[in-house]
Short mmCIF file of C-alpha atoms in Angstrom, two decimals:
data_model
loop_
_atom_site.label_atom_id
_atom_site.label_comp_id
_atom_site.label_asym_id
_atom_site.label_seq_id
_atom_site.Cartn_x
_atom_site.Cartn_y
_atom_site.Cartn_z
CA UNK A 1 18.91 50.61 -2.76
CA UNK A 2 19.99 47.08 -2.06
CA UNK A 3 23.23 45.25 -2.75
CA UNK A 4 23.43 41.47 -2.80
CA UNK A 5 26.34 39.09 -2.62
CA UNK A 6 25.38 35.71 -3.97
CA UNK A 7 22.03 34.82 -2.44
CA UNK A 8 22.42 37.12 0.57
CA UNK A 9 21.43 40.78 1.06
CA UNK A 10 24.68 42.56 1.91
CA UNK A 11 23.57 46.21 2.25
CA UNK A 12 20.42 48.31 2.35
CA UNK A 13 20.08 52.08 2.00
CA UNK A 14 22.10 54.68 0.13
CA UNK A 15 24.70 53.30 -2.27
CA UNK A 16 27.67 54.89 -4.09
CA UNK A 17 26.83 56.46 -7.44
CA UNK A 18 29.38 54.30 -9.22
CA UNK A 19 28.97 50.53 -8.76
CA UNK A 20 31.88 48.37 -7.81
CA UNK A 21 33.78 46.57 -10.57
CA UNK A 22 31.86 43.51 -11.77
CA UNK A 23 28.57 44.54 -10.19
CA UNK A 24 25.37 44.49 -12.20
CA UNK A 25 22.97 47.39 -11.71
CA UNK A 26 19.23 46.78 -12.02
CA UNK A 27 16.96 49.82 -12.22
CA UNK A 28 13.84 48.88 -10.19
CA UNK A 29 12.42 52.39 -9.89
CA UNK A 30 8.66 52.25 -9.20
CA UNK A 31 8.75 48.60 -8.19
CA UNK A 32 8.30 47.16 -4.71
CA UNK A 33 11.05 45.32 -2.89
CA UNK A 34 10.05 42.63 -0.41
CA UNK A 35 11.90 39.92 1.48
CA UNK A 36 10.98 36.32 0.78
CA UNK A 37 7.71 35.36 2.45
CA UNK A 38 7.60 32.55 5.02
CA UNK A 39 4.56 30.27 5.24
CA UNK A 40 4.48 28.97 8.80
CA UNK A 41 2.15 26.04 8.18
CA UNK A 42 1.81 24.05 4.95
CA UNK A 43 1.85 20.50 3.66
CA UNK A 44 3.87 21.38 0.57
CA UNK A 45 5.40 18.33 -1.06
CA UNK A 46 3.49 15.91 1.17
CA UNK A 47 0.48 15.65 -1.15
CA UNK A 48 1.84 15.89 -4.66
CA UNK A 49 -0.10 17.81 -7.26
CA UNK A 50 -1.91 15.71 -9.84
CA UNK A 51 -1.28 12.37 -8.12
CA UNK A 52 -3.57 10.34 -5.89
CA UNK A 53 -2.38 7.50 -3.66
CA UNK A 54 1.05 7.45 -5.27
CA UNK A 55 1.78 10.99 -4.11
CA UNK A 56 -0.24 11.05 -0.87
CA UNK A 57 2.37 10.81 1.88
CA UNK A 58 1.00 13.20 4.49
CA UNK A 59 -0.82 10.85 6.86
CA UNK A 60 0.21 7.43 8.17
CA UNK A 61 -3.26 6.16 8.98
CA UNK A 62 -2.20 2.85 10.52
CA UNK A 63 -1.15 4.21 13.92
CA UNK A 64 -2.55 7.31 15.66
CA UNK A 65 0.75 8.02 17.45
CA UNK A 66 3.70 8.45 15.09
CA UNK A 67 6.13 11.11 16.39
CA UNK A 68 9.05 9.26 14.78
CA UNK A 69 7.94 10.07 11.22
CA UNK A 70 10.05 12.71 9.46
CA UNK A 71 8.60 15.04 6.87
CA UNK A 72 11.88 15.17 4.95
CA UNK A 73 11.44 11.49 4.09
CA UNK A 74 8.18 12.25 2.28
CA UNK A 75 8.67 15.69 0.70
CA UNK A 76 9.02 15.70 -3.08
CA UNK A 77 11.00 18.89 -3.82
CA UNK A 78 10.39 18.70 -7.57
CA UNK A 79 6.64 18.86 -7.14
CA UNK A 80 5.41 21.87 -9.11
CA UNK A 81 3.79 23.37 -5.99
CA UNK A 82 7.27 24.41 -4.84
CA UNK A 83 7.80 26.30 -8.08
CA UNK A 84 4.40 27.97 -7.78
CA UNK A 85 5.14 29.03 -4.20
CA UNK A 86 8.51 30.46 -5.20
CA UNK A 87 6.99 32.42 -8.09
CA UNK A 88 4.51 33.91 -5.60
CA UNK A 89 7.36 35.14 -3.39
CA UNK A 90 7.26 32.36 -0.75
CA UNK A 91 10.87 31.31 -0.22
CA UNK A 92 10.55 29.31 3.01
CA UNK A 93 7.81 27.00 4.27
CA UNK A 94 7.16 24.89 7.32
CA UNK A 95 5.72 21.64 5.99
CA UNK A 96 4.97 18.24 7.40
CA UNK A 97 2.40 15.58 8.24
CA UNK A 98 -1.34 16.15 8.21
CA UNK A 99 -3.80 15.97 11.08
CA UNK A 100 -5.10 12.40 10.82
CA UNK A 101 -3.05 11.23 13.81
CA UNK A 102 -3.03 12.47 17.38
CA UNK A 103 0.75 12.79 17.00
CA UNK A 104 1.56 13.00 13.32
CA UNK A 105 5.33 13.39 13.13
CA UNK A 106 8.10 15.91 12.65
CA UNK A 107 7.64 19.15 10.71
CA UNK A 108 10.49 20.69 8.72
CA UNK A 109 11.37 24.23 7.66
CA UNK A 110 12.65 24.16 4.09
CA UNK A 111 13.40 26.48 1.19
CA UNK A 112 11.16 26.36 -1.84
CA UNK A 113 13.95 26.17 -4.40
CA UNK A 114 16.18 23.18 -5.10
CA UNK A 115 15.92 19.59 -6.23
CA UNK A 116 17.37 17.77 -3.20
CA UNK A 117 15.52 18.13 0.08
CA UNK A 118 18.74 17.66 2.08
CA UNK A 119 20.10 20.87 0.54
CA UNK A 120 16.85 22.79 1.13
CA UNK A 121 16.52 22.23 4.88
CA UNK A 122 16.53 25.27 7.14
CA UNK A 123 15.74 23.27 10.27
CA UNK A 124 14.59 19.68 10.69
CA UNK A 125 12.96 18.69 12.87
CA UNK A 126 11.33 22.07 13.27
CA UNK A 127 8.31 20.99 15.34
CA UNK A 128 6.23 17.98 16.38
CA UNK A 129 2.78 17.92 14.79
CA UNK A 130 -0.15 17.03 17.06
CA UNK A 131 -3.86 17.18 16.21
CA UNK A 132 -7.00 17.55 18.27
CA UNK A 133 -10.68 17.53 17.45
CA UNK A 134 -12.55 16.20 14.48
CA UNK A 135 -9.75 14.98 12.21
CA UNK A 136 -8.28 12.10 14.28
CA UNK A 137 -11.83 11.14 15.28
CA UNK A 138 -13.09 10.95 11.71
CA UNK A 139 -10.12 8.87 10.54
CA UNK A 140 -10.09 6.21 13.25
CA UNK A 141 -13.80 6.04 14.02
CA UNK A 142 -14.34 4.18 10.74
CA UNK A 143 -11.60 1.73 11.70
CA UNK A 144 -13.22 0.91 15.08
CA UNK A 145 -9.97 2.06 16.65
CA UNK A 146 -8.98 4.72 19.14
CA UNK A 147 -9.24 7.65 19.03
CA UNK A 148 -12.92 7.96 18.27
CA UNK A 149 -13.53 10.72 20.84
CA UNK A 150 -11.77 13.91 21.86
CA UNK A 151 -11.04 12.31 25.24
CA UNK A 152 -9.17 9.46 23.58
CA UNK A 153 -7.17 11.82 21.36
CA UNK A 154 -5.94 13.83 24.35
CA UNK A 155 -5.29 10.64 26.34
CA UNK A 156 -3.12 9.16 23.58
CA UNK A 157 -1.05 12.35 23.41
CA UNK A 158 -0.63 12.41 27.19
CA UNK A 159 0.26 8.73 27.33
CA UNK A 160 3.05 9.10 24.80
CA UNK A 161 4.37 12.26 26.43
CA UNK A 162 4.48 10.54 29.83
CA UNK A 163 6.32 7.59 28.27
CA UNK A 164 8.81 9.98 26.70
CA UNK A 165 9.23 11.83 29.99
CA UNK A 166 9.96 8.61 31.86
CA UNK A 167 12.31 7.54 29.07
CA UNK A 168 14.11 10.89 29.41
CA UNK A 169 14.48 10.39 33.16
CA UNK A 170 15.92 6.91 32.71
CA UNK A 171 18.42 8.18 30.15
CA UNK A 172 19.58 10.95 32.47
CA UNK A 173 19.88 8.57 35.42
CA UNK A 174 21.87 6.05 33.35
CA UNK A 175 24.31 8.78 32.34
CA UNK A 176 24.92 9.70 35.99
CA UNK A 177 24.75 6.23 37.56
CA UNK A 178 26.94 3.52 36.04
CA UNK A 179 25.00 0.82 37.87
CA UNK A 180 21.73 1.87 36.21
CA UNK A 181 21.09 0.27 32.82
CA UNK A 182 20.17 2.31 29.78
CA UNK A 183 16.51 1.94 28.81
CA UNK A 184 15.61 -0.07 25.73
CA UNK A 185 15.70 2.12 22.65
CA UNK A 186 12.29 3.63 21.84
CA UNK A 187 12.14 5.63 18.60
CA UNK A 188 8.83 7.31 19.47
CA UNK A 189 10.19 8.54 22.79
CA UNK A 190 13.46 9.62 21.18
CA UNK A 191 11.53 11.76 18.72
CA UNK A 192 9.70 13.55 21.55
CA UNK A 193 12.79 14.34 23.63
CA UNK A 194 13.60 17.63 21.79
CA UNK A 195 10.04 18.82 22.45
CA UNK A 196 10.26 17.96 26.16
CA UNK A 197 13.57 19.82 26.33
CA UNK A 198 11.92 22.80 24.56
CA UNK A 199 14.48 22.57 21.77
CA UNK A 200 11.70 22.45 19.17
CA UNK A 201 8.06 23.48 19.21
CA UNK A 202 4.87 21.47 19.28
CA UNK A 203 2.28 22.48 16.67
CA UNK A 204 -1.26 21.71 17.82
CA UNK A 205 -3.84 21.44 15.05
CA UNK A 206 -7.05 22.78 16.63
CA UNK A 207 -10.16 24.49 15.27
CA UNK A 208 -12.81 24.53 18.01
CA UNK A 209 -12.43 26.62 21.14
CA UNK A 210 -12.51 23.58 23.45
CA UNK A 211 -9.76 21.92 21.39
CA UNK A 212 -7.64 25.06 21.74
CA UNK A 213 -8.03 24.90 25.51
CA UNK A 214 -7.06 21.22 25.45
CA UNK A 215 -3.88 22.11 23.54
CA UNK A 216 -3.02 24.78 26.09
CA UNK A 217 -3.78 22.38 28.95
CA UNK A 218 -1.46 19.67 27.61
CA UNK A 219 1.28 22.18 26.79
CA UNK A 220 1.22 23.60 30.32
CA UNK A 221 1.20 20.11 31.82
CA UNK A 222 4.46 19.18 30.07
CA UNK A 223 5.98 22.70 29.79
CA UNK A 224 6.01 22.57 25.99
CA UNK A 225 6.92 25.39 23.63
CA UNK A 226 3.78 25.26 21.54
CA UNK A 227 1.84 26.90 18.72
CA UNK A 228 -1.88 26.57 18.02
CA UNK A 229 -2.29 26.05 14.28
CA UNK A 230 -5.50 27.19 12.53
CA UNK A 231 -7.31 28.35 15.70
CA UNK A 232 -10.57 28.85 13.80
CA UNK A 233 -12.57 29.66 16.94
CA UNK A 234 -9.79 31.55 18.73
CA UNK A 235 -11.82 34.74 18.35
CA UNK A 236 -14.45 33.23 20.66
CA UNK A 237 -12.06 32.98 23.60
CA UNK A 238 -9.55 35.78 22.96
CA UNK A 239 -9.82 38.38 25.71
CA UNK A 240 -12.37 36.33 27.62
CA UNK A 241 -12.52 36.14 31.43
CA UNK A 242 -9.55 34.24 32.81
CA UNK A 243 -7.89 33.73 29.42
CA UNK A 244 -4.82 35.70 30.47
CA UNK A 245 -4.25 33.22 33.28
CA UNK A 246 -3.70 30.51 30.68
CA UNK A 247 -0.79 32.47 29.23
CA UNK A 248 -1.45 31.05 25.76
CA UNK A 249 1.38 30.65 23.29
CA UNK A 250 1.42 31.73 19.69
CA UNK A 251 -1.22 31.06 17.09
CA UNK A 252 -0.81 30.37 13.40
CA UNK A 253 -4.20 31.10 11.87
CA UNK A 254 -5.86 33.00 9.02
CA UNK A 255 -6.15 36.76 9.29
CA UNK A 256 -9.31 37.83 11.15
CA UNK A 257 -12.16 39.54 9.38
CA UNK A 258 -12.56 43.16 10.37
CA UNK A 259 -16.33 42.78 10.33
CA UNK A 260 -16.83 39.78 12.57
CA UNK A 261 -13.45 38.99 14.10
CA UNK A 262 -13.72 35.44 12.82
CA UNK A 263 -10.94 33.84 10.85
CA UNK A 264 -11.49 33.95 7.11
CA UNK A 265 -9.50 32.07 4.48
CA UNK A 266 -9.82 29.16 2.08
CA UNK A 267 -8.67 26.90 4.92
CA UNK A 268 -11.39 27.83 7.39
CA UNK A 269 -14.52 25.80 7.90
CA UNK A 270 -17.47 26.14 5.56
CA UNK A 271 -19.51 26.81 8.68
CA UNK A 272 -17.69 30.12 9.16
CA UNK A 273 -18.38 31.04 5.55
CA UNK A 274 -22.07 30.55 6.17
CA UNK A 275 -21.94 32.45 9.46
CA UNK A 276 -20.21 35.41 7.84
CA UNK A 277 -23.61 36.43 6.42
CA UNK A 278 -26.70 34.94 8.09
CA UNK A 279 -28.96 36.06 5.23
CA UNK A 280 -26.62 34.58 2.62
CA UNK A 281 -26.41 31.32 4.57
CA UNK A 282 -30.21 31.07 4.68
CA UNK A 283 -30.44 31.71 0.94
CA UNK A 284 -27.87 29.02 0.17
CA UNK A 285 -29.67 26.46 2.32
CA UNK A 286 -33.04 27.37 0.82
CA UNK A 287 -31.64 27.05 -2.69
CA UNK A 288 -30.17 23.62 -1.94
CA UNK A 289 -33.44 22.48 -0.36
CA UNK A 290 -35.51 23.53 -3.39
CA UNK A 291 -33.07 21.91 -5.81
CA UNK A 292 -33.17 18.68 -3.80
CA UNK A 293 -36.96 18.75 -3.75
CA UNK A 294 -37.15 19.32 -7.52
CA UNK A 295 -34.70 16.49 -8.17
CA UNK A 296 -36.63 14.05 -6.00
CA UNK A 297 -39.96 14.96 -7.64
CA UNK A 298 -38.57 14.62 -11.17
CA UNK A 299 -36.82 11.37 -10.29
CA UNK A 300 -40.05 9.97 -8.86
CA UNK A 301 -41.91 11.02 -12.01
CA UNK A 302 -39.35 9.28 -14.20
CA UNK A 303 -39.53 6.09 -12.11
CA UNK A 304 -43.33 6.15 -12.26
CA UNK A 305 -43.30 6.49 -16.06
CA UNK A 306 -40.86 3.61 -16.46
CA UNK A 307 -42.94 1.39 -14.16
CA UNK A 308 -46.09 2.21 -16.11
CA UNK A 309 -44.31 1.49 -19.40
CA UNK A 310 -43.13 -1.89 -18.11
CA UNK A 311 -46.68 -2.84 -17.04
CA UNK A 312 -48.35 -1.66 -20.24
CA UNK A 313 -45.46 -2.82 -22.49
CA UNK A 314 -45.11 0.67 -23.93
CA UNK A 315 -41.76 2.38 -24.69
CA UNK A 316 -40.36 4.39 -21.78
CA UNK A 317 -39.62 7.71 -23.46
CA UNK A 318 -39.58 11.24 -22.12
CA UNK A 319 -42.96 12.70 -21.35
CA UNK A 320 -42.85 16.44 -21.92
CA UNK A 321 -46.23 17.02 -20.34
CA UNK A 322 -45.31 15.18 -17.14
CA UNK A 323 -41.91 16.89 -16.94
CA UNK A 324 -43.47 20.30 -17.43
CA UNK A 325 -46.09 19.46 -14.87
CA UNK A 326 -43.61 18.55 -12.16
CA UNK A 327 -41.09 21.29 -13.00
CA UNK A 328 -43.91 23.80 -12.87
CA UNK A 329 -45.00 22.34 -9.56
CA UNK A 330 -41.59 22.90 -8.00
CA UNK A 331 -40.90 26.32 -9.52
CA UNK A 332 -44.34 27.89 -9.04
CA UNK A 333 -45.89 26.09 -6.11
CA UNK A 334 -43.12 25.40 -3.60
CA UNK A 335 -44.18 23.85 -0.29
CA UNK A 336 -42.72 26.59 1.88
CA UNK A 337 -43.73 25.03 5.18
CA UNK A 338 -41.86 21.86 4.34
CA UNK A 339 -38.85 23.86 3.16
CA UNK A 340 -38.74 25.88 6.36
CA UNK A 341 -38.97 22.72 8.43
CA UNK A 342 -36.11 21.13 6.47
CA UNK A 343 -33.93 24.22 6.87
CA UNK A 344 -34.66 24.49 10.61
CA UNK A 345 -33.69 20.84 11.13
CA UNK A 346 -30.42 21.31 9.26
CA UNK A 347 -29.61 24.51 11.17
CA UNK A 348 -30.17 22.88 14.55
CA UNK A 349 -28.44 19.57 13.73
CA UNK A 350 -25.37 18.84 15.86
CA UNK A 351 -22.15 19.08 13.84
#
């Protein structure tokens, strides 16, 4: 039995047979009773459902270091995704910026019901979002701007943390020494002070094992209270030699598969989906290769017919005999050596 007062659970367990005056009794026999679920990492309200640029507010792709950005200034609480989450039993989410920037901004823990974000906040800022690996690289490489390597991503994070640490020291010295001037206000450094004081966490977006180690390395260097988000390849290093010496923090990642130990969810990499079944992965690649080959052959046949029609001044219509000839060629006589070579090249290509 459960008794509620307003929106709070007041009592659990055995209850009096007769309810108190004014209480409503709901018979839920045979049903399950669960607390509201908490999603520890989302981007709810940052990318609005059904909208493109107008509702895309998750990444500020003009500067790779933006710790001063606040998620609560971008969240749209009336986006229907909040209603869908609430109907599924998720009552609290941690949401915030994406992983385009090395330092993306401030995450917030909010309720999934309400129409004003200021009345839905559980804690803001909840954490500072940082990202390692392929996402910052892919965004800024096309802009000919740092970071375009993993080294640069880690260096930008370190640089800003060192600036914030020096800024913190100058603030503390100015408070103690009247002759020492206060440092010039720096909003980026101000935003990082709660993380340096371990008042809030740092959420590191990391998939690959080496990126996870980089996150741990930076966190230990600045004594941060941190969480590794996603951790797709965490199963590769968990329990390995010397891993306990790193004293890793928490991880927010999909539930591992009982068969392989690898993380499995809609958010994991397609590469893991292929690796979950080597035979299935080979079949998918072979199917794509054959379809590509058939398309190229048929396209070439069509182009050849049109060229011939232009030269001979004949109408360029469909040729059933030629189509059947080439379709039969690709369905009956498949060049297996070429297909195997194509598949081997794609399997060994660096990703």
